[in-house]
């Protein structure tokens, strides 16, 4: 990650297009196929804050992808976004550029939880973004994190009710995990308690399944829940060990 005062979006776009073209050429060679024989079922703009880039880049990349591959009639085009005001302002442009599924990094509907997780948006901004997503996109999902220190089942149940009242077809609910190489890990090694204990985490996990199943959202892999037929094609492709291309710095395929 870098913090920059200015971003040369034209150069960024050209670099992404160059990478996409090269990856396509390698794919033709490896699969001994041409553009008309490769069916593109999913495009996922994620890994950071893609919703900060101009929607025109999305549109240009999708146009190039349509030249290089055969687009599935039901192609799923997802973009990740954080629910702060700056990124929420771009959502209409993303929809106009061709994005038909939004994944919102809500993480928590409590300001205290967001502060603990180091998020820049507020609970109010998250709710506004959820409402906007529901109006704009035919498909949308929200990411939530549970298992924070001292998190109780009642509060987590309430958060799940608040999100599902917006009628999402998909939710991702992740247990808070302390990963090596992060600030959380350093603090954990210094003795801070930064996540729920194992028994509490298990109870929260079982509660998540119970509440979401009651709303018609069923687990189709470890952390993802959806209504029938609304599973993320991007997620399923990973779980079924399908082929995918990684475009851009830090991506792999």
Short mmCIF file of N, CA, C and O in Angstrom, two decimals, residues 98-229:
data_model
loop_
_atom_site.label_atom_id
_atom_site.label_comp_id
_atom_site.label_asym_id
_atom_site.label_seq_id
_atom_site.Cartn_x
_atom_site.Cartn_y
_atom_site.Cartn_z
N UNK A 98 -20.75 -0.64 -15.83
CA UNK A 98 -20.98 -2.06 -16.10
C UNK A 98 -20.94 -2.97 -14.90
O UNK A 98 -21.20 -4.17 -15.02
N UNK A 99 -20.63 -2.44 -13.72
CA UNK A 99 -20.61 -3.26 -12.52
C UNK A 99 -22.05 -3.64 -12.16
O UNK A 99 -22.92 -2.78 -12.07
N UNK A 100 -22.29 -4.94 -11.98
CA UNK A 100 -23.65 -5.38 -11.65
C UNK A 100 -23.75 -6.05 -10.29
O UNK A 100 -24.81 -6.57 -9.92
N UNK A 101 -22.62 -6.03 -9.54
CA UNK A 101 -22.63 -6.60 -8.19
C UNK A 101 -21.65 -5.80 -7.33
O UNK A 101 -20.51 -5.56 -7.74
N UNK A 102 -22.11 -5.39 -6.16
CA UNK A 102 -21.26 -4.60 -5.26
C UNK A 102 -20.98 -5.38 -3.99
O UNK A 102 -21.86 -6.02 -3.43
N UNK A 103 -19.72 -5.31 -3.53
CA UNK A 103 -19.34 -5.92 -2.26
C UNK A 103 -18.87 -4.81 -1.33
O UNK A 103 -17.84 -4.18 -1.56
N UNK A 104 -19.65 -4.56 -0.29
CA UNK A 104 -19.38 -3.44 0.63
C UNK A 104 -18.62 -3.92 1.87
O UNK A 104 -19.08 -4.84 2.57
N UNK A 105 -17.51 -3.28 2.16
CA UNK A 105 -16.71 -3.64 3.34
C UNK A 105 -17.23 -2.97 4.60
O UNK A 105 -16.55 -2.12 5.19
N UNK A 106 -18.42 -3.34 5.02
CA UNK A 106 -19.05 -2.73 6.19
C UNK A 106 -18.26 -3.04 7.47
O UNK A 106 -17.96 -2.16 8.27
N UNK A 107 -17.95 -4.31 7.68
CA UNK A 107 -17.17 -4.85 8.81
C UNK A 107 -17.90 -4.76 10.15
O UNK A 107 -17.92 -5.71 10.92
N UNK A 108 -18.48 -3.63 10.48
CA UNK A 108 -19.21 -3.50 11.74
C UNK A 108 -20.24 -2.38 11.62
O UNK A 108 -20.03 -1.42 10.87
N UNK A 109 -21.32 -2.51 12.35
CA UNK A 109 -22.32 -1.43 12.43
C UNK A 109 -22.25 -0.73 13.77
O UNK A 109 -23.22 -0.09 14.20
N UNK A 110 -21.11 -0.82 14.41
CA UNK A 110 -20.86 -0.14 15.67
C UNK A 110 -19.62 0.72 15.53
O UNK A 110 -18.56 0.25 15.10
N UNK A 111 -19.73 2.00 15.89
CA UNK A 111 -18.58 2.89 15.77
C UNK A 111 -17.40 2.40 16.61
O UNK A 111 -16.24 2.53 16.20
N UNK A 112 -17.69 1.81 17.75
CA UNK A 112 -16.62 1.29 18.60
C UNK A 112 -15.88 0.14 17.90
O UNK A 112 -14.65 0.04 17.97
N UNK A 113 -16.64 -0.72 17.23
CA UNK A 113 -16.03 -1.83 16.50
C UNK A 113 -15.21 -1.35 15.32
O UNK A 113 -14.12 -1.86 15.05
N UNK A 114 -15.71 -0.34 14.61
CA UNK A 114 -14.98 0.21 13.46
C UNK A 114 -13.68 0.87 13.91
O UNK A 114 -12.64 0.73 13.26
N UNK A 115 -13.74 1.57 15.04
CA UNK A 115 -12.53 2.20 15.57
C UNK A 115 -11.50 1.14 15.94
O UNK A 115 -10.32 1.26 15.64
N UNK A 116 -11.96 0.07 16.59
CA UNK A 116 -11.06 -1.02 16.98
C UNK A 116 -10.40 -1.65 15.75
O UNK A 116 -9.22 -1.98 15.76
N UNK A 117 -11.17 -1.80 14.67
CA UNK A 117 -10.66 -2.43 13.45
C UNK A 117 -9.85 -1.47 12.59
O UNK A 117 -9.29 -1.88 11.57
N UNK A 118 -9.81 -0.20 12.97
CA UNK A 118 -9.03 0.78 12.21
C UNK A 118 -9.70 1.23 10.93
O UNK A 118 -9.02 1.65 9.98
N UNK A 119 -11.03 1.18 10.88
CA UNK A 119 -11.76 1.61 9.68
C UNK A 119 -12.05 3.10 9.73
O UNK A 119 -12.24 3.67 10.81
N UNK A 120 -12.13 3.71 8.55
CA UNK A 120 -12.30 5.16 8.50
C UNK A 120 -13.75 5.59 8.40
O UNK A 120 -14.06 6.76 8.60
N UNK A 121 -14.65 4.66 8.06
CA UNK A 121 -16.05 5.06 7.93
C UNK A 121 -16.77 4.90 9.27
O UNK A 121 -16.28 4.26 10.20
N UNK A 122 -17.94 5.50 9.35
CA UNK A 122 -18.76 5.41 10.55
C UNK A 122 -19.90 4.41 10.31
O UNK A 122 -20.18 4.03 9.17
N UNK A 123 -20.57 4.04 11.39
CA UNK A 123 -21.73 3.14 11.27
C UNK A 123 -22.83 3.80 10.44
O UNK A 123 -23.49 3.14 9.64
N UNK A 124 -23.01 5.11 10.62
CA UNK A 124 -24.03 5.84 9.85
C UNK A 124 -23.70 5.79 8.36
O UNK A 124 -24.59 5.57 7.53
N UNK A 125 -22.43 6.01 8.01
CA UNK A 125 -22.03 5.95 6.60
C UNK A 125 -22.27 4.55 6.03
O UNK A 125 -22.67 4.40 4.86
N UNK A 126 -22.03 3.53 6.84
CA UNK A 126 -22.24 2.15 6.39
C UNK A 126 -23.71 1.91 6.04
O UNK A 126 -24.03 1.30 5.01
N UNK A 127 -24.61 2.39 6.89
CA UNK A 127 -26.04 2.21 6.64
C UNK A 127 -26.49 2.96 5.39
O UNK A 127 -27.30 2.45 4.62
N UNK A 128 -25.94 4.16 5.19
CA UNK A 128 -26.27 4.94 3.98
C UNK A 128 -25.80 4.19 2.73
O UNK A 128 -26.52 4.11 1.72
N UNK A 129 -24.59 3.63 2.79
CA UNK A 129 -24.04 2.90 1.66
C UNK A 129 -24.86 1.65 1.36
O UNK A 129 -25.10 1.31 0.19
N UNK A 130 -25.31 0.96 2.40
CA UNK A 130 -26.14 -0.23 2.21
C UNK A 130 -27.44 0.12 1.49
O UNK A 130 -27.88 -0.60 0.58
N UNK A 131 -28.05 1.21 1.89
CA UNK A 131 -29.30 1.64 1.26
C UNK A 131 -29.07 2.03 -0.20
O UNK A 131 -29.89 1.69 -1.07
N UNK A 132 -27.96 2.69 -0.47
CA UNK A 132 -27.66 3.09 -1.84
C UNK A 132 -27.37 1.87 -2.70
O UNK A 132 -27.81 1.79 -3.86
N UNK A 133 -26.64 0.90 -2.15
CA UNK A 133 -26.32 -0.32 -2.89
C UNK A 133 -27.60 -1.07 -3.26
O UNK A 133 -27.74 -1.57 -4.39
N UNK A 134 -28.52 -1.15 -2.31
CA UNK A 134 -29.76 -1.88 -2.54
C UNK A 134 -30.59 -1.24 -3.65
O UNK A 134 -31.30 -1.94 -4.39
N UNK A 135 -30.50 0.07 -3.80
CA UNK A 135 -31.26 0.77 -4.83
C UNK A 135 -30.59 0.69 -6.21
O UNK A 135 -31.26 0.63 -7.23
N UNK A 136 -29.26 0.66 -6.23
CA UNK A 136 -28.52 0.74 -7.48
C UNK A 136 -28.25 -0.60 -8.15
O UNK A 136 -28.39 -0.74 -9.36
N UNK A 137 -27.83 -1.58 -7.35
CA UNK A 137 -27.28 -2.80 -7.93
C UNK A 137 -28.24 -3.98 -7.85
O UNK A 137 -28.87 -4.20 -6.80
N UNK A 138 -28.34 -4.75 -8.93
CA UNK A 138 -29.20 -5.93 -8.88
C UNK A 138 -28.71 -6.97 -7.89
O UNK A 138 -29.49 -7.75 -7.35
N UNK A 139 -27.38 -6.99 -7.64
CA UNK A 139 -26.80 -7.88 -6.65
C UNK A 139 -25.83 -7.09 -5.78
O UNK A 139 -25.07 -6.28 -6.29
N UNK A 140 -25.88 -7.34 -4.48
CA UNK A 140 -24.91 -6.68 -3.61
C UNK A 140 -24.68 -7.55 -2.38
O UNK A 140 -25.48 -8.41 -2.03
N UNK A 141 -23.52 -7.37 -1.77
CA UNK A 141 -23.14 -8.14 -0.61
C UNK A 141 -22.45 -7.22 0.39
O UNK A 141 -21.94 -6.15 0.02
N UNK A 142 -22.44 -7.63 1.66
CA UNK A 142 -21.73 -6.87 2.68
C UNK A 142 -20.78 -7.80 3.42
O UNK A 142 -21.10 -8.97 3.66
N UNK A 143 -19.60 -7.28 3.75
CA UNK A 143 -18.63 -8.01 4.57
C UNK A 143 -18.79 -7.57 6.02
O UNK A 143 -18.85 -6.36 6.31
N UNK A 144 -18.85 -8.53 6.92
CA UNK A 144 -18.92 -8.26 8.35
C UNK A 144 -17.84 -9.07 9.07
O UNK A 144 -17.47 -10.16 8.62
N UNK A 145 -17.33 -8.52 10.16
CA UNK A 145 -16.34 -9.21 10.98
C UNK A 145 -16.90 -9.39 12.39
O UNK A 145 -17.45 -8.44 12.97
N UNK A 146 -16.77 -10.60 12.91
CA UNK A 146 -17.22 -10.85 14.28
C UNK A 146 -16.11 -11.53 15.07
O UNK A 146 -15.10 -11.98 14.52
N UNK A 147 -16.31 -11.59 16.38
CA UNK A 147 -15.29 -12.18 17.25
C UNK A 147 -14.36 -11.14 17.84
O UNK A 147 -13.23 -11.46 18.23
N UNK A 148 -14.83 -9.89 17.91
CA UNK A 148 -14.04 -8.84 18.56
C UNK A 148 -14.01 -9.11 20.07
O UNK A 148 -14.90 -9.81 20.59
N UNK A 149 -13.04 -8.58 20.78
CA UNK A 149 -12.97 -8.82 22.23
C UNK A 149 -14.26 -8.41 22.93
O UNK A 149 -14.82 -7.34 22.65
N UNK A 150 -14.75 -9.27 23.78
CA UNK A 150 -15.94 -8.99 24.59
C UNK A 150 -17.22 -8.82 23.77
O UNK A 150 -18.23 -8.31 24.29
N UNK A 151 -17.20 -9.20 22.50
CA UNK A 151 -18.43 -9.10 21.71
C UNK A 151 -19.43 -10.13 22.20
O UNK A 151 -19.11 -11.31 22.34
N UNK A 152 -20.65 -9.68 22.46
CA UNK A 152 -21.65 -10.62 22.97
C UNK A 152 -22.62 -11.04 21.87
O UNK A 152 -22.74 -10.38 20.83
N UNK A 153 -23.29 -12.13 22.10
CA UNK A 153 -24.18 -12.70 21.09
C UNK A 153 -25.36 -11.76 20.78
O UNK A 153 -25.79 -11.66 19.63
N UNK A 154 -25.86 -11.07 21.79
CA UNK A 154 -27.01 -10.19 21.58
C UNK A 154 -26.68 -9.08 20.59
O UNK A 154 -27.45 -8.79 19.67
N UNK A 155 -25.52 -8.44 20.76
CA UNK A 155 -25.14 -7.34 19.87
C UNK A 155 -24.89 -7.86 18.45
O UNK A 155 -25.29 -7.22 17.47
N UNK A 156 -24.21 -9.01 18.33
CA UNK A 156 -23.95 -9.57 17.00
C UNK A 156 -25.27 -9.95 16.32
O UNK A 156 -25.45 -9.69 15.12
N UNK A 157 -26.20 -10.51 17.07
CA UNK A 157 -27.52 -10.84 16.53
C UNK A 157 -28.20 -9.57 16.00
O UNK A 157 -28.77 -9.57 14.91
N UNK A 158 -28.12 -8.49 16.77
CA UNK A 158 -28.74 -7.23 16.36
C UNK A 158 -28.11 -6.69 15.07
O UNK A 158 -28.82 -6.22 14.18
N UNK A 159 -26.78 -6.79 14.96
CA UNK A 159 -26.12 -6.33 13.74
C UNK A 159 -26.57 -7.15 12.53
O UNK A 159 -26.81 -6.59 11.44
N UNK A 160 -26.67 -8.46 12.70
CA UNK A 160 -27.14 -9.30 11.60
C UNK A 160 -28.56 -8.93 11.19
O UNK A 160 -28.89 -8.89 9.99
N UNK A 161 -29.40 -8.62 12.16
CA UNK A 161 -30.77 -8.21 11.86
C UNK A 161 -30.78 -6.88 11.11
O UNK A 161 -31.57 -6.68 10.17
N UNK A 162 -29.91 -5.96 11.51
CA UNK A 162 -29.85 -4.64 10.86
C UNK A 162 -29.43 -4.78 9.40
O UNK A 162 -29.96 -4.09 8.53
N UNK A 163 -28.49 -5.66 9.12
CA UNK A 163 -28.03 -5.84 7.74
C UNK A 163 -29.08 -6.58 6.93
O UNK A 163 -29.43 -6.18 5.81
N UNK A 164 -29.59 -7.68 7.45
CA UNK A 164 -30.54 -8.49 6.68
C UNK A 164 -31.88 -7.79 6.46
O UNK A 164 -32.63 -8.15 5.55
N UNK A 165 -32.18 -6.77 7.25
CA UNK A 165 -33.41 -6.00 7.02
C UNK A 165 -33.35 -5.26 5.69
O UNK A 165 -34.40 -4.85 5.17
N UNK A 166 -32.15 -5.10 5.14
CA UNK A 166 -31.98 -4.47 3.81
C UNK A 166 -32.12 -5.49 2.69
O UNK A 166 -31.93 -5.17 1.53
N UNK A 167 -32.40 -6.73 3.03
CA UNK A 167 -32.66 -7.82 2.07
C UNK A 167 -31.51 -8.11 1.12
O UNK A 167 -31.70 -8.18 -0.09
N UNK A 168 -30.29 -8.31 1.63
CA UNK A 168 -29.20 -8.71 0.74
C UNK A 168 -29.38 -10.16 0.30
O UNK A 168 -29.98 -10.97 1.02
N UNK A 169 -28.86 -10.49 -0.88
CA UNK A 169 -28.90 -11.87 -1.34
C UNK A 169 -27.62 -12.62 -0.96
O UNK A 169 -27.53 -13.82 -1.15
N UNK A 170 -26.65 -11.87 -0.40
CA UNK A 170 -25.35 -12.48 -0.08
C UNK A 170 -24.71 -11.71 1.07
O UNK A 170 -24.77 -10.48 1.13
N UNK A 171 -24.08 -12.45 1.98
CA UNK A 171 -23.31 -11.85 3.06
C UNK A 171 -22.02 -12.64 3.28
O UNK A 171 -22.01 -13.86 3.14
N UNK A 172 -20.95 -11.93 3.61
CA UNK A 172 -19.70 -12.56 4.01
C UNK A 172 -19.46 -12.21 5.48
O UNK A 172 -19.40 -11.02 5.82
N UNK A 173 -19.37 -13.23 6.31
CA UNK A 173 -19.17 -13.01 7.75
C UNK A 173 -17.88 -13.70 8.17
O UNK A 173 -17.82 -14.94 8.22
N UNK A 174 -16.88 -12.90 8.46
CA UNK A 174 -15.55 -13.43 8.75
C UNK A 174 -15.25 -13.37 10.24
O UNK A 174 -15.52 -12.36 10.89
N UNK A 175 -14.66 -14.43 10.77
CA UNK A 175 -14.16 -14.39 12.13
C UNK A 175 -12.89 -13.55 12.16
O UNK A 175 -12.04 -13.66 11.28
N UNK A 176 -12.77 -12.72 13.17
CA UNK A 176 -11.56 -11.90 13.33
C UNK A 176 -10.37 -12.84 13.58
O UNK A 176 -10.37 -13.63 14.52
N UNK A 177 -9.39 -12.75 12.71
CA UNK A 177 -8.20 -13.60 12.80
C UNK A 177 -6.97 -12.72 12.89
O UNK A 177 -6.83 -11.76 12.12
N UNK A 178 -6.10 -13.01 13.83
CA UNK A 178 -4.87 -12.24 14.00
C UNK A 178 -3.78 -12.84 13.12
O UNK A 178 -3.32 -13.96 13.35
N UNK A 179 -3.37 -12.10 12.08
CA UNK A 179 -2.40 -12.60 11.11
C UNK A 179 -1.00 -12.06 11.41
O UNK A 179 -0.83 -10.87 11.70
N UNK A 180 0.02 -12.92 11.30
CA UNK A 180 1.42 -12.46 11.47
C UNK A 180 1.73 -11.33 10.48
O UNK A 180 1.23 -11.31 9.36
N UNK A 181 2.58 -10.41 10.92
CA UNK A 181 2.98 -9.31 10.06
C UNK A 181 2.05 -8.12 10.11
O UNK A 181 2.22 -7.15 9.37
N UNK A 182 1.05 -8.17 10.98
CA UNK A 182 0.11 -7.06 11.10
C UNK A 182 0.31 -6.36 12.45
O UNK A 182 0.92 -6.91 13.37
N UNK A 183 -0.24 -5.15 12.53
CA UNK A 183 -0.17 -4.41 13.80
C UNK A 183 -0.90 -5.16 14.90
O UNK A 183 -0.47 -5.18 16.06
N UNK A 184 -2.02 -5.80 14.54
CA UNK A 184 -2.77 -6.60 15.51
C UNK A 184 -1.88 -7.70 16.10
O UNK A 184 -1.93 -7.98 17.30
N UNK A 185 -1.10 -8.34 15.25
CA UNK A 185 -0.26 -9.45 15.71
C UNK A 185 0.80 -8.95 16.70
O UNK A 185 1.07 -9.60 17.73
N UNK A 186 1.38 -7.80 16.40
CA UNK A 186 2.38 -7.22 17.30
C UNK A 186 1.77 -6.93 18.66
O UNK A 186 2.35 -7.25 19.71
N UNK A 187 0.58 -6.35 18.65
CA UNK A 187 -0.10 -6.04 19.91
C UNK A 187 -0.50 -7.33 20.65
O UNK A 187 -0.40 -7.41 21.88
N UNK A 188 -0.91 -8.34 19.90
CA UNK A 188 -1.27 -9.62 20.49
C UNK A 188 -0.06 -10.26 21.19
O UNK A 188 -0.18 -10.77 22.31
N UNK A 189 1.10 -10.18 20.54
CA UNK A 189 2.31 -10.76 21.13
C UNK A 189 2.75 -10.00 22.38
O UNK A 189 3.47 -10.54 23.22
N UNK A 190 2.30 -8.76 22.48
CA UNK A 190 2.63 -7.95 23.66
C UNK A 190 1.65 -8.19 24.81
O UNK A 190 1.75 -7.56 25.86
N UNK A 191 0.69 -9.06 24.57
CA UNK A 191 -0.21 -9.46 25.64
C UNK A 191 -1.62 -8.91 25.58
O UNK A 191 -2.44 -9.21 26.46
N UNK A 192 -1.93 -8.09 24.57
CA UNK A 192 -3.30 -7.56 24.47
C UNK A 192 -4.27 -8.65 24.02
O UNK A 192 -3.93 -9.51 23.20
N UNK A 193 -5.47 -8.58 24.52
CA UNK A 193 -6.53 -9.48 24.07
C UNK A 193 -7.27 -8.80 22.92
O UNK A 193 -7.93 -7.78 23.12
N UNK A 194 -7.15 -9.37 21.73
CA UNK A 194 -7.66 -8.69 20.54
C UNK A 194 -8.75 -9.46 19.81
O UNK A 194 -9.21 -9.02 18.76
N UNK A 195 -9.16 -10.59 20.33
CA UNK A 195 -10.27 -11.32 19.72
C UNK A 195 -10.99 -12.13 20.78
O UNK A 195 -10.49 -12.31 21.90
N UNK A 196 -12.17 -12.61 20.43
CA UNK A 196 -12.95 -13.42 21.36
C UNK A 196 -12.24 -14.74 21.62
O UNK A 196 -11.44 -15.20 20.79
N UNK A 197 -12.53 -15.36 22.76
CA UNK A 197 -11.92 -16.67 23.02
C UNK A 197 -12.61 -17.72 22.15
O UNK A 197 -13.64 -17.47 21.52
N UNK A 198 -12.03 -18.90 22.09
CA UNK A 198 -12.48 -19.93 21.16
C UNK A 198 -13.95 -20.32 21.37
O UNK A 198 -14.70 -20.49 20.41
N UNK A 199 -14.36 -20.45 22.63
CA UNK A 199 -15.75 -20.85 22.91
C UNK A 199 -16.73 -19.77 22.47
O UNK A 199 -17.77 -20.07 21.88
N UNK A 200 -16.39 -18.53 22.76
CA UNK A 200 -17.25 -17.42 22.36
C UNK A 200 -17.33 -17.33 20.83
O UNK A 200 -18.40 -17.12 20.26
N UNK A 201 -16.18 -17.53 20.17
CA UNK A 201 -16.15 -17.48 18.71
C UNK A 201 -17.04 -18.58 18.11
O UNK A 201 -17.76 -18.34 17.14
N UNK A 202 -16.98 -19.76 18.71
CA UNK A 202 -17.81 -20.86 18.23
C UNK A 202 -19.30 -20.54 18.37
O UNK A 202 -20.10 -20.82 17.47
N UNK A 203 -19.66 -19.95 19.50
CA UNK A 203 -21.06 -19.57 19.72
C UNK A 203 -21.52 -18.53 18.70
O UNK A 203 -22.65 -18.59 18.19
N UNK A 204 -20.66 -17.57 18.42
CA UNK A 204 -21.00 -16.54 17.44
C UNK A 204 -21.15 -17.14 16.04
O UNK A 204 -22.02 -16.73 15.26
N UNK A 205 -20.30 -18.12 15.73
CA UNK A 205 -20.37 -18.80 14.44
C UNK A 205 -21.71 -19.54 14.29
O UNK A 205 -22.40 -19.42 13.26
N UNK A 206 -22.10 -20.29 15.33
CA UNK A 206 -23.36 -21.02 15.29
C UNK A 206 -24.56 -20.07 15.22
O UNK A 206 -25.54 -20.33 14.51
N UNK A 207 -24.45 -18.95 15.93
CA UNK A 207 -25.51 -17.95 15.90
C UNK A 207 -25.65 -17.36 14.50
O UNK A 207 -26.76 -17.16 14.00
N UNK A 208 -24.51 -17.10 13.85
CA UNK A 208 -24.52 -16.55 12.49
C UNK A 208 -25.29 -17.46 11.55
O UNK A 208 -26.17 -17.02 10.80
N UNK A 209 -24.99 -18.75 11.59
CA UNK A 209 -25.67 -19.70 10.72
C UNK A 209 -27.17 -19.75 11.03
O UNK A 209 -28.00 -19.77 10.11
N UNK A 210 -27.51 -19.76 12.30
CA UNK A 210 -28.92 -19.86 12.69
C UNK A 210 -29.71 -18.64 12.22
O UNK A 210 -30.79 -18.79 11.62
N UNK A 211 -29.18 -17.45 12.47
CA UNK A 211 -29.88 -16.22 12.10
C UNK A 211 -30.01 -16.11 10.58
O UNK A 211 -31.09 -15.82 10.05
N UNK A 212 -28.92 -16.36 9.87
CA UNK A 212 -28.94 -16.18 8.42
C UNK A 212 -29.80 -17.24 7.73
O UNK A 212 -30.49 -16.95 6.75
N UNK A 213 -29.76 -18.46 8.23
CA UNK A 213 -30.64 -19.49 7.66
C UNK A 213 -32.11 -19.10 7.82
O UNK A 213 -32.93 -19.36 6.95
N UNK A 214 -32.42 -18.44 8.94
CA UNK A 214 -33.78 -17.97 9.15
C UNK A 214 -34.19 -16.89 8.17
O UNK A 214 -35.39 -16.65 7.97
N UNK A 215 -33.20 -16.25 7.55
CA UNK A 215 -33.46 -15.21 6.55
C UNK A 215 -33.33 -15.75 5.13
O UNK A 215 -33.39 -14.99 4.16
N UNK A 216 -33.10 -17.06 5.01
CA UNK A 216 -32.95 -17.67 3.69
C UNK A 216 -31.57 -17.57 3.10
O UNK A 216 -31.38 -17.78 1.90
N UNK A 217 -30.58 -17.26 3.94
CA UNK A 217 -29.19 -17.17 3.50
C UNK A 217 -28.43 -18.38 4.05
O UNK A 217 -28.27 -18.52 5.25
N UNK A 218 -27.94 -19.24 3.16
CA UNK A 218 -27.32 -20.49 3.58
C UNK A 218 -25.82 -20.49 3.26
O UNK A 218 -25.39 -19.94 2.23
N UNK A 219 -25.05 -21.11 4.13
CA UNK A 219 -23.59 -21.18 3.95
C UNK A 219 -23.27 -22.04 2.74
O UNK A 219 -23.75 -23.17 2.64
N UNK A 220 -22.47 -21.50 1.81
CA UNK A 220 -22.02 -22.32 0.69
C UNK A 220 -20.51 -22.51 0.71
O UNK A 220 -19.94 -23.22 -0.10
N UNK A 221 -19.84 -21.85 1.64
CA UNK A 221 -18.46 -22.14 2.01
C UNK A 221 -18.23 -21.52 3.38
O UNK A 221 -19.16 -21.05 4.00
N UNK A 222 -17.01 -21.54 3.88
CA UNK A 222 -16.76 -21.26 5.29
C UNK A 222 -17.34 -19.94 5.79
O UNK A 222 -17.95 -19.88 6.85
N UNK A 223 -17.17 -18.87 5.04
CA UNK A 223 -17.55 -17.55 5.55
C UNK A 223 -18.61 -16.85 4.71
O UNK A 223 -18.92 -15.68 4.97
N UNK A 224 -19.15 -17.53 3.70
CA UNK A 224 -20.08 -16.86 2.80
C UNK A 224 -21.45 -17.52 2.80
O UNK A 224 -21.58 -18.74 2.79
N UNK A 225 -22.46 -16.65 2.79
CA UNK A 225 -23.85 -17.08 2.89
C UNK A 225 -24.65 -16.40 1.78
O UNK A 225 -24.45 -15.22 1.48
N UNK A 226 -25.56 -17.14 1.18
CA UNK A 226 -26.35 -16.53 0.11
C UNK A 226 -27.70 -17.21 -0.02
O UNK A 226 -27.91 -18.32 0.48
N UNK A 227 -28.58 -16.53 -0.71
CA UNK A 227 -29.84 -17.15 -1.12
C UNK A 227 -29.54 -18.10 -2.28
O UNK A 227 -28.51 -17.98 -2.94
N UNK A 228 -30.44 -19.04 -2.53
CA UNK A 228 -30.23 -20.02 -3.58
C UNK A 228 -30.00 -19.34 -4.93
O UNK A 228 -30.78 -18.46 -5.33
N UNK A 229 -28.91 -19.70 -5.60
CA UNK A 229 -28.61 -19.13 -6.90
C UNK A 229 -27.89 -17.80 -6.87
O UNK A 229 -27.57 -17.24 -7.91
#
